[in-house]
Coordinates of N, CA, C and O in Angstrom, one line a residue:
G1 N 0.7 -1.1 -0.1 CA 0.0 0.1 0.0 C 0.9 1.3 0.0 O 0.6 2.3 -0.7
A2 N 1.9 1.3 0.7 CA 2.9 2.5 0.8 C 3.4 2.8 -0.7 O 3.2 4.1 -0.9
V3 N 3.8 1.9 -1.5 CA 4.1 2.2 -2.8 C 3.0 2.9 -3.6 O 3.3 3.9 -4.2
A4 N 2.0 2.5 -3.7 CA 0.7 2.9 -4.3 C 0.5 4.4 -3.7 O 0.1 5.4 -4.8
E5 N 0.5 4.5 -2.4 CA 0.3 5.8 -2.1 C 1.2 6.8 -2.3 O 0.9 8.0 -2.8
V6 N 2.8 6.5 -2.4 CA 3.6 7.4 -2.6 C 3.5 7.7 -4.3 O 3.7 8.8 -4.8
E7 N 3.2 6.8 -5.1 CA 2.8 7.0 -6.5 C 1.9 8.0 -6.7 O 2.1 8.9 -7.6
R8 N 0.7 8.1 -5.9 CA -0.3 8.9 -6.1 C 0.4 10.4 -5.7 O 0.1 11.4 -6.3
L9 N 1.2 10.3 -4.6 CA 1.7 11.8 -4.4 C 2.6 12.1 -5.4 O 2.7 13.4 -5.7
H10 N 3.5 11.3 -5.7 CA 4.6 11.5 -6.8 C 3.8 12.0 -8.1 O 4.2 13.1 -8.7
G11 N 2.7 11.5 -8.6 CA 1.8 12.0 -9.7 C 1.2 13.3 -9.7 O 0.9 13.9 -10.4
A12 N 0.9 13.5 -8.2 CA 0.2 15.0 -8.1 C 1.2 16.0 -7.9 O 0.7 17.2 -8.2
G13 N 2.5 15.9 -8.4 CA 3.5 17.1 -8.5 C 3.6 17.9 -7.3 O 3.8 19.0 -7.2
L14 N 3.4 17.5 -6.2 CA 3.4 18.0 -4.8 C 4.8 18.9 -4.8 O 5.9 17.9 -4.8
P15 N 5.1 20.0 -4.2 CA 6.3 20.3 -3.8 C 6.9 19.4 -2.7 O 6.2 18.9 -1.8
P16 N 8.4 19.2 -2.8 CA 9.0 18.4 -1.8 C 9.1 19.1 -0.5 O 9.2 18.0 0.6
D17 N 8.8 20.1 -0.3 CA 9.0 20.7 1.1 C 7.6 20.4 1.9 O 7.5 20.9 3.3
L18 N 6.6 20.1 1.2 CA 5.4 19.9 2.0 C 5.4 18.6 3.3 O 6.3 17.7 2.8
P19 N 4.9 18.6 4.3 CA 5.0 17.8 5.3 C 4.8 16.3 4.9 O 5.5 15.5 5.4
I20 N 3.7 16.1 4.2 CA 3.5 14.9 3.7 C 4.6 14.2 2.7 O 4.7 13.0 2.8
M21 N 5.3 15.1 2.0 CA 6.4 14.7 1.3 C 7.7 14.2 2.0 O 8.6 13.7 1.7
R22 N 7.7 14.7 3.4 CA 8.7 14.5 4.4 C 8.2 13.6 5.4 O 9.1 13.0 6.3
A23 N 7.4 12.6 5.0 CA 6.8 11.7 5.9 C 7.8 10.4 5.8 O 8.6 10.4 4.9
L24 N 8.0 9.8 7.0 CA 8.8 8.5 7.2 C 8.4 7.6 5.9 O 7.1 7.1 5.7
G25 N 9.6 7.4 5.2 CA 9.5 6.4 4.2 C 9.3 7.0 2.7 O 9.3 6.1 2.0
V26 N 8.8 8.1 2.8 CA 8.3 8.7 1.5 C 9.6 8.9 0.6 O 9.5 8.6 -0.6
R27 N 10.6 9.7 1.2 CA 11.6 10.0 0.3 C 12.3 8.8 -0.3 O 12.6 8.6 -1.6
P28 N 12.5 7.7 0.3 CA 13.1 6.5 -0.2 C 12.3 5.9 -1.4 O 12.9 5.6 -2.4
L29 N 11.0 6.0 -1.0 CA 10.0 5.2 -2.1 C 10.0 6.2 -3.5 O 9.8 5.8 -4.5
L30 N 10.0 7.6 -3.2 CA 10.1 8.6 -4.3 C 11.5 8.2 -5.1 O 11.4 8.1 -6.2
D31 N 12.6 8.0 -4.4 CA 13.8 7.6 -5.3 C 13.6 6.4 -5.9 O 14.3 6.3 -6.8
H32 N 12.8 5.6 -5.4 CA 12.7 4.2 -6.2 C 11.9 4.6 -7.4 O 12.1 4.0 -8.6
L33 N 10.8 5.1 -7.1 CA 9.9 5.6 -8.2 C 10.8 6.4 -9.4 O 10.3 6.2 -10.6
D34 N 11.7 7.1 -8.9 CA 12.3 7.8 -9.9 C 13.7 7.0 -10.6 O 14.3 7.6 -11.5
G35 N 13.6 5.7 -10.2 CA 14.4 4.9 -10.8 C 15.9 4.8 -10.1 O 17.0 4.5 -10.8
N36 N 16.0 5.8 -9.1 CA 17.5 5.9 -8.5 C 17.9 4.7 -7.5 O 19.2 4.6 -7.4
I37 N 17.0 4.0 -7.2 CA 17.4 2.7 -6.1 C 16.3 1.6 -6.3 O 15.2 1.9 -6.8
G38 N 16.7 0.5 -6.0 CA 15.7 -0.4 -6.2 C 14.9 -0.5 -4.9 O 14.9 0.2 -4.0
I39 N 13.8 -1.3 -5.2 CA 12.7 -1.3 -4.2 C 13.1 -1.9 -2.7 O 13.1 -1.6 -1.6
D40 N 14.2 -2.9 -2.7 CA 14.7 -3.4 -1.5 C 15.6 -2.4 -0.8 O 15.5 -2.1 0.4
D41 N 16.3 -1.5 -1.5 CA 17.0 -0.4 -0.9 C 16.0 0.6 -0.1 O 16.3 1.3 0.9
A42 N 15.0 0.7 -0.9 CA 14.0 1.9 -0.4 C 13.4 1.5 0.7 O 13.2 2.0 1.6
V43 N 12.9 0.0 0.9 CA 12.4 -0.6 2.1 C 13.4 -0.5 3.2 O 13.1 0.0 4.3
E44 N 14.6 -0.9 2.8 CA 15.8 -0.7 3.9 C 15.9 0.7 4.6 O 15.9 0.9 5.5
R45 N 15.9 1.7 3.6 CA 16.0 3.1 3.9 C 14.7 3.6 4.8 O 14.9 4.4 5.9
A46 N 13.6 3.2 4.3 CA 12.4 3.4 5.1 C 12.4 3.0 6.6 O 12.1 3.5 7.5
K47 N 13.0 1.8 6.5 CA 12.9 1.0 8.0 C 14.1 1.7 8.7 O 13.8 2.1 10.0
A48 N 15.1 2.2 8.2 CA 16.1 3.0 9.0 C 15.5 4.3 9.4 O 15.8 4.7 10.5
E49 N 15.0 4.9 8.5 CA 14.3 6.2 8.7 C 13.3 6.0 10.2 O 13.5 6.7 11.1
T50 N 12.5 4.9 10.0 CA 11.7 4.9 11.2 C 12.3 4.3 12.3 O 12.1 5.0 13.6
R51 N 13.4 3.4 12.5 CA 14.4 3.3 13.7 C 14.9 4.5 14.2 O 14.9 4.7 15.2
Q52 N 15.4 5.4 13.2 CA 16.1 6.7 13.9 C 15.0 7.4 14.5 O 15.3 8.2 15.4
F53 N 13.8 7.6 13.9 CA 12.8 8.4 14.4 C 12.3 8.0 15.7 O 12.2 8.7 16.7
V54 N 12.1 6.7 16.0 CA 11.7 5.9 17.3 C 12.9 6.1 18.1 O 12.6 6.6 19.4
K55 N 14.0 6.2 17.9 CA 15.3 6.5 18.7 C 15.2 8.0 19.2 O 15.3 8.2 20.4
R56 N 15.0 8.8 18.3 CA 14.9 10.0 18.7 C 13.8 10.3 19.8 O 13.7 11.2 20.7
Q57 N 12.7 9.8 19.3 CA 11.4 9.9 20.2 C 11.7 9.5 21.8 O 11.2 10.2 22.6
F58 N 12.3 8.2 21.9 CA 12.5 7.5 22.9 C 13.5 8.4 23.8 O 13.5 8.6 25.0
T59 N 14.4 9.1 23.0 CA 15.6 9.8 23.9 C 14.7 11.1 24.4 O 14.9 11.5 25.5
W60 N 14.1 11.7 23.5 CA 13.2 12.9 23.9 C 12.3 12.5 25.2 O 12.2 13.3 26.2
L61 N 11.7 11.4 25.1 CA 10.6 10.9 26.1 C 11.3 10.9 27.3 O 11.0 11.3 28.5
K62 N 12.4 10.1 27.3 CA 13.2 9.8 28.6 C 13.7 11.3 29.3 O 13.7 11.3 30.4
S63 N 14.2 12.1 28.3 CA 14.6 13.4 29.0 C 13.6 14.0 29.6 O 13.6 15.0 30.5
K64 N 12.3 14.2 28.8 CA 11.2 15.0 29.5 C 10.4 14.4 30.5 O 9.7 14.9 31.2
M65 N 10.4 13.0 30.6 CA 9.6 12.5 31.5 C 10.6 11.8 32.4 O 10.1 10.4 32.8
I66 N 11.4 12.4 32.9 CA 12.3 11.7 34.0 C 11.8 11.1 35.2 O 12.3 10.3 35.9
T67 N 10.4 11.7 35.5 CA 9.9 11.4 36.9 C 9.0 10.2 36.6 O 8.5 9.6 37.8
W68 N 8.6 9.8 35.5 CA 7.8 8.7 35.2 C 8.6 7.1 35.5 O 9.8 7.4 35.4
K69 N 7.6 6.3 35.9 CA 8.6 5.2 36.3 C 8.1 4.3 35.2 O 7.0 4.4 34.7
W70 N 9.1 3.7 34.8 CA 9.0 2.8 33.5 C 8.6 1.4 34.0 O 9.3 0.7 34.7
Y71 N 7.7 0.8 33.2 CA 7.5 -0.6 33.4 C 7.8 -1.4 32.1 O 7.6 -0.9 30.9
F72 N 7.6 -2.9 32.3 CA 8.0 -3.6 31.1 C 6.8 -4.6 30.9 O 6.2 -4.9 31.8
T73 N 6.6 -5.0 29.6 CA 5.3 -5.9 29.4 C 5.4 -7.1 30.3 O 4.3 -7.8 30.4
Q74 N 6.8 -7.5 30.6 CA 6.8 -8.7 31.4 C 6.2 -8.5 32.9 O 5.8 -9.6 33.5
Q75 N 5.9 -7.3 33.2 CA 5.2 -7.0 34.5 C 3.9 -6.9 34.4 O 3.1 -6.5 35.4
K76 N 3.1 -7.2 33.2 CA 1.8 -6.7 33.1 C 0.8 -7.5 34.2 O -0.3 -6.8 34.5
E77 N 1.1 -8.7 34.5 CA 0.2 -9.4 35.4 C 0.2 -8.7 36.9 O -1.0 -8.3 37.4
E78 N 1.3 -8.2 37.2 CA 1.3 -7.6 38.6 C 0.9 -6.0 38.5 O 0.3 -5.4 39.6
L79 N 1.0 -5.5 37.3 CA 0.8 -4.0 37.2 C -0.9 -3.6 36.8 O -1.4 -2.6 37.0
S80 N -1.6 -4.8 36.4 CA -3.0 -4.6 35.9 C -3.9 -3.9 37.1 O -4.4 -3.1 36.9
P81 N -3.7 -4.6 38.4 CA -4.5 -4.1 39.3 C -4.2 -2.6 39.7 O -5.1 -1.9 40.0
I82 N -2.9 -2.3 39.5 CA -2.4 -1.0 40.0 C -2.9 0.1 38.8 O -3.7 1.1 39.2
I83 N -3.0 -0.3 37.6 CA -3.3 0.6 36.5 C -4.8 0.7 36.4 O -5.3 2.0 36.3
F84 N -5.7 -0.4 36.6 CA -7.0 -0.2 36.7 C -7.7 0.4 38.0 O -8.8 1.1 37.7
R85 N -7.0 0.4 39.0 CA -7.3 1.1 40.3 C -7.2 2.6 40.1 O -8.2 3.2 40.7
N86 N -6.4 3.1 39.0 CA -6.1 4.5 39.0 C -7.0 5.1 37.9 O -6.9 6.2 37.4
I87 N -7.6 4.2 37.1 CA -8.5 4.6 36.0 C -9.8 4.9 36.5 O -10.6 4.2 37.2
K88 N -10.3 6.2 36.0 CA -11.6 6.6 36.7 C -12.6 6.4 35.3 O -12.4 6.9 34.5
I89 N -13.5 5.6 35.5 CA -14.5 5.3 34.5 C -15.8 6.1 34.8 O -16.2 6.3 35.9

């Protein structure tokens, strides 16, 4: 679906500085559609962009939410009562 979506964006002749044209994975797929790279390279670049974005977001979150307590999914059984006790319905 991503290739078809980027094909539509590409065909619309949108300016490259629009936010949608700078979305994760769009640039590598545009490069593929322009014949500059293969689809496998485009997919790998899109994945790398996503990993880099996640890392930046996680770093930001850790620096801004320093007082938050971090839990891991392995603790879900012991945390469920705590979480639901604090949710007001």
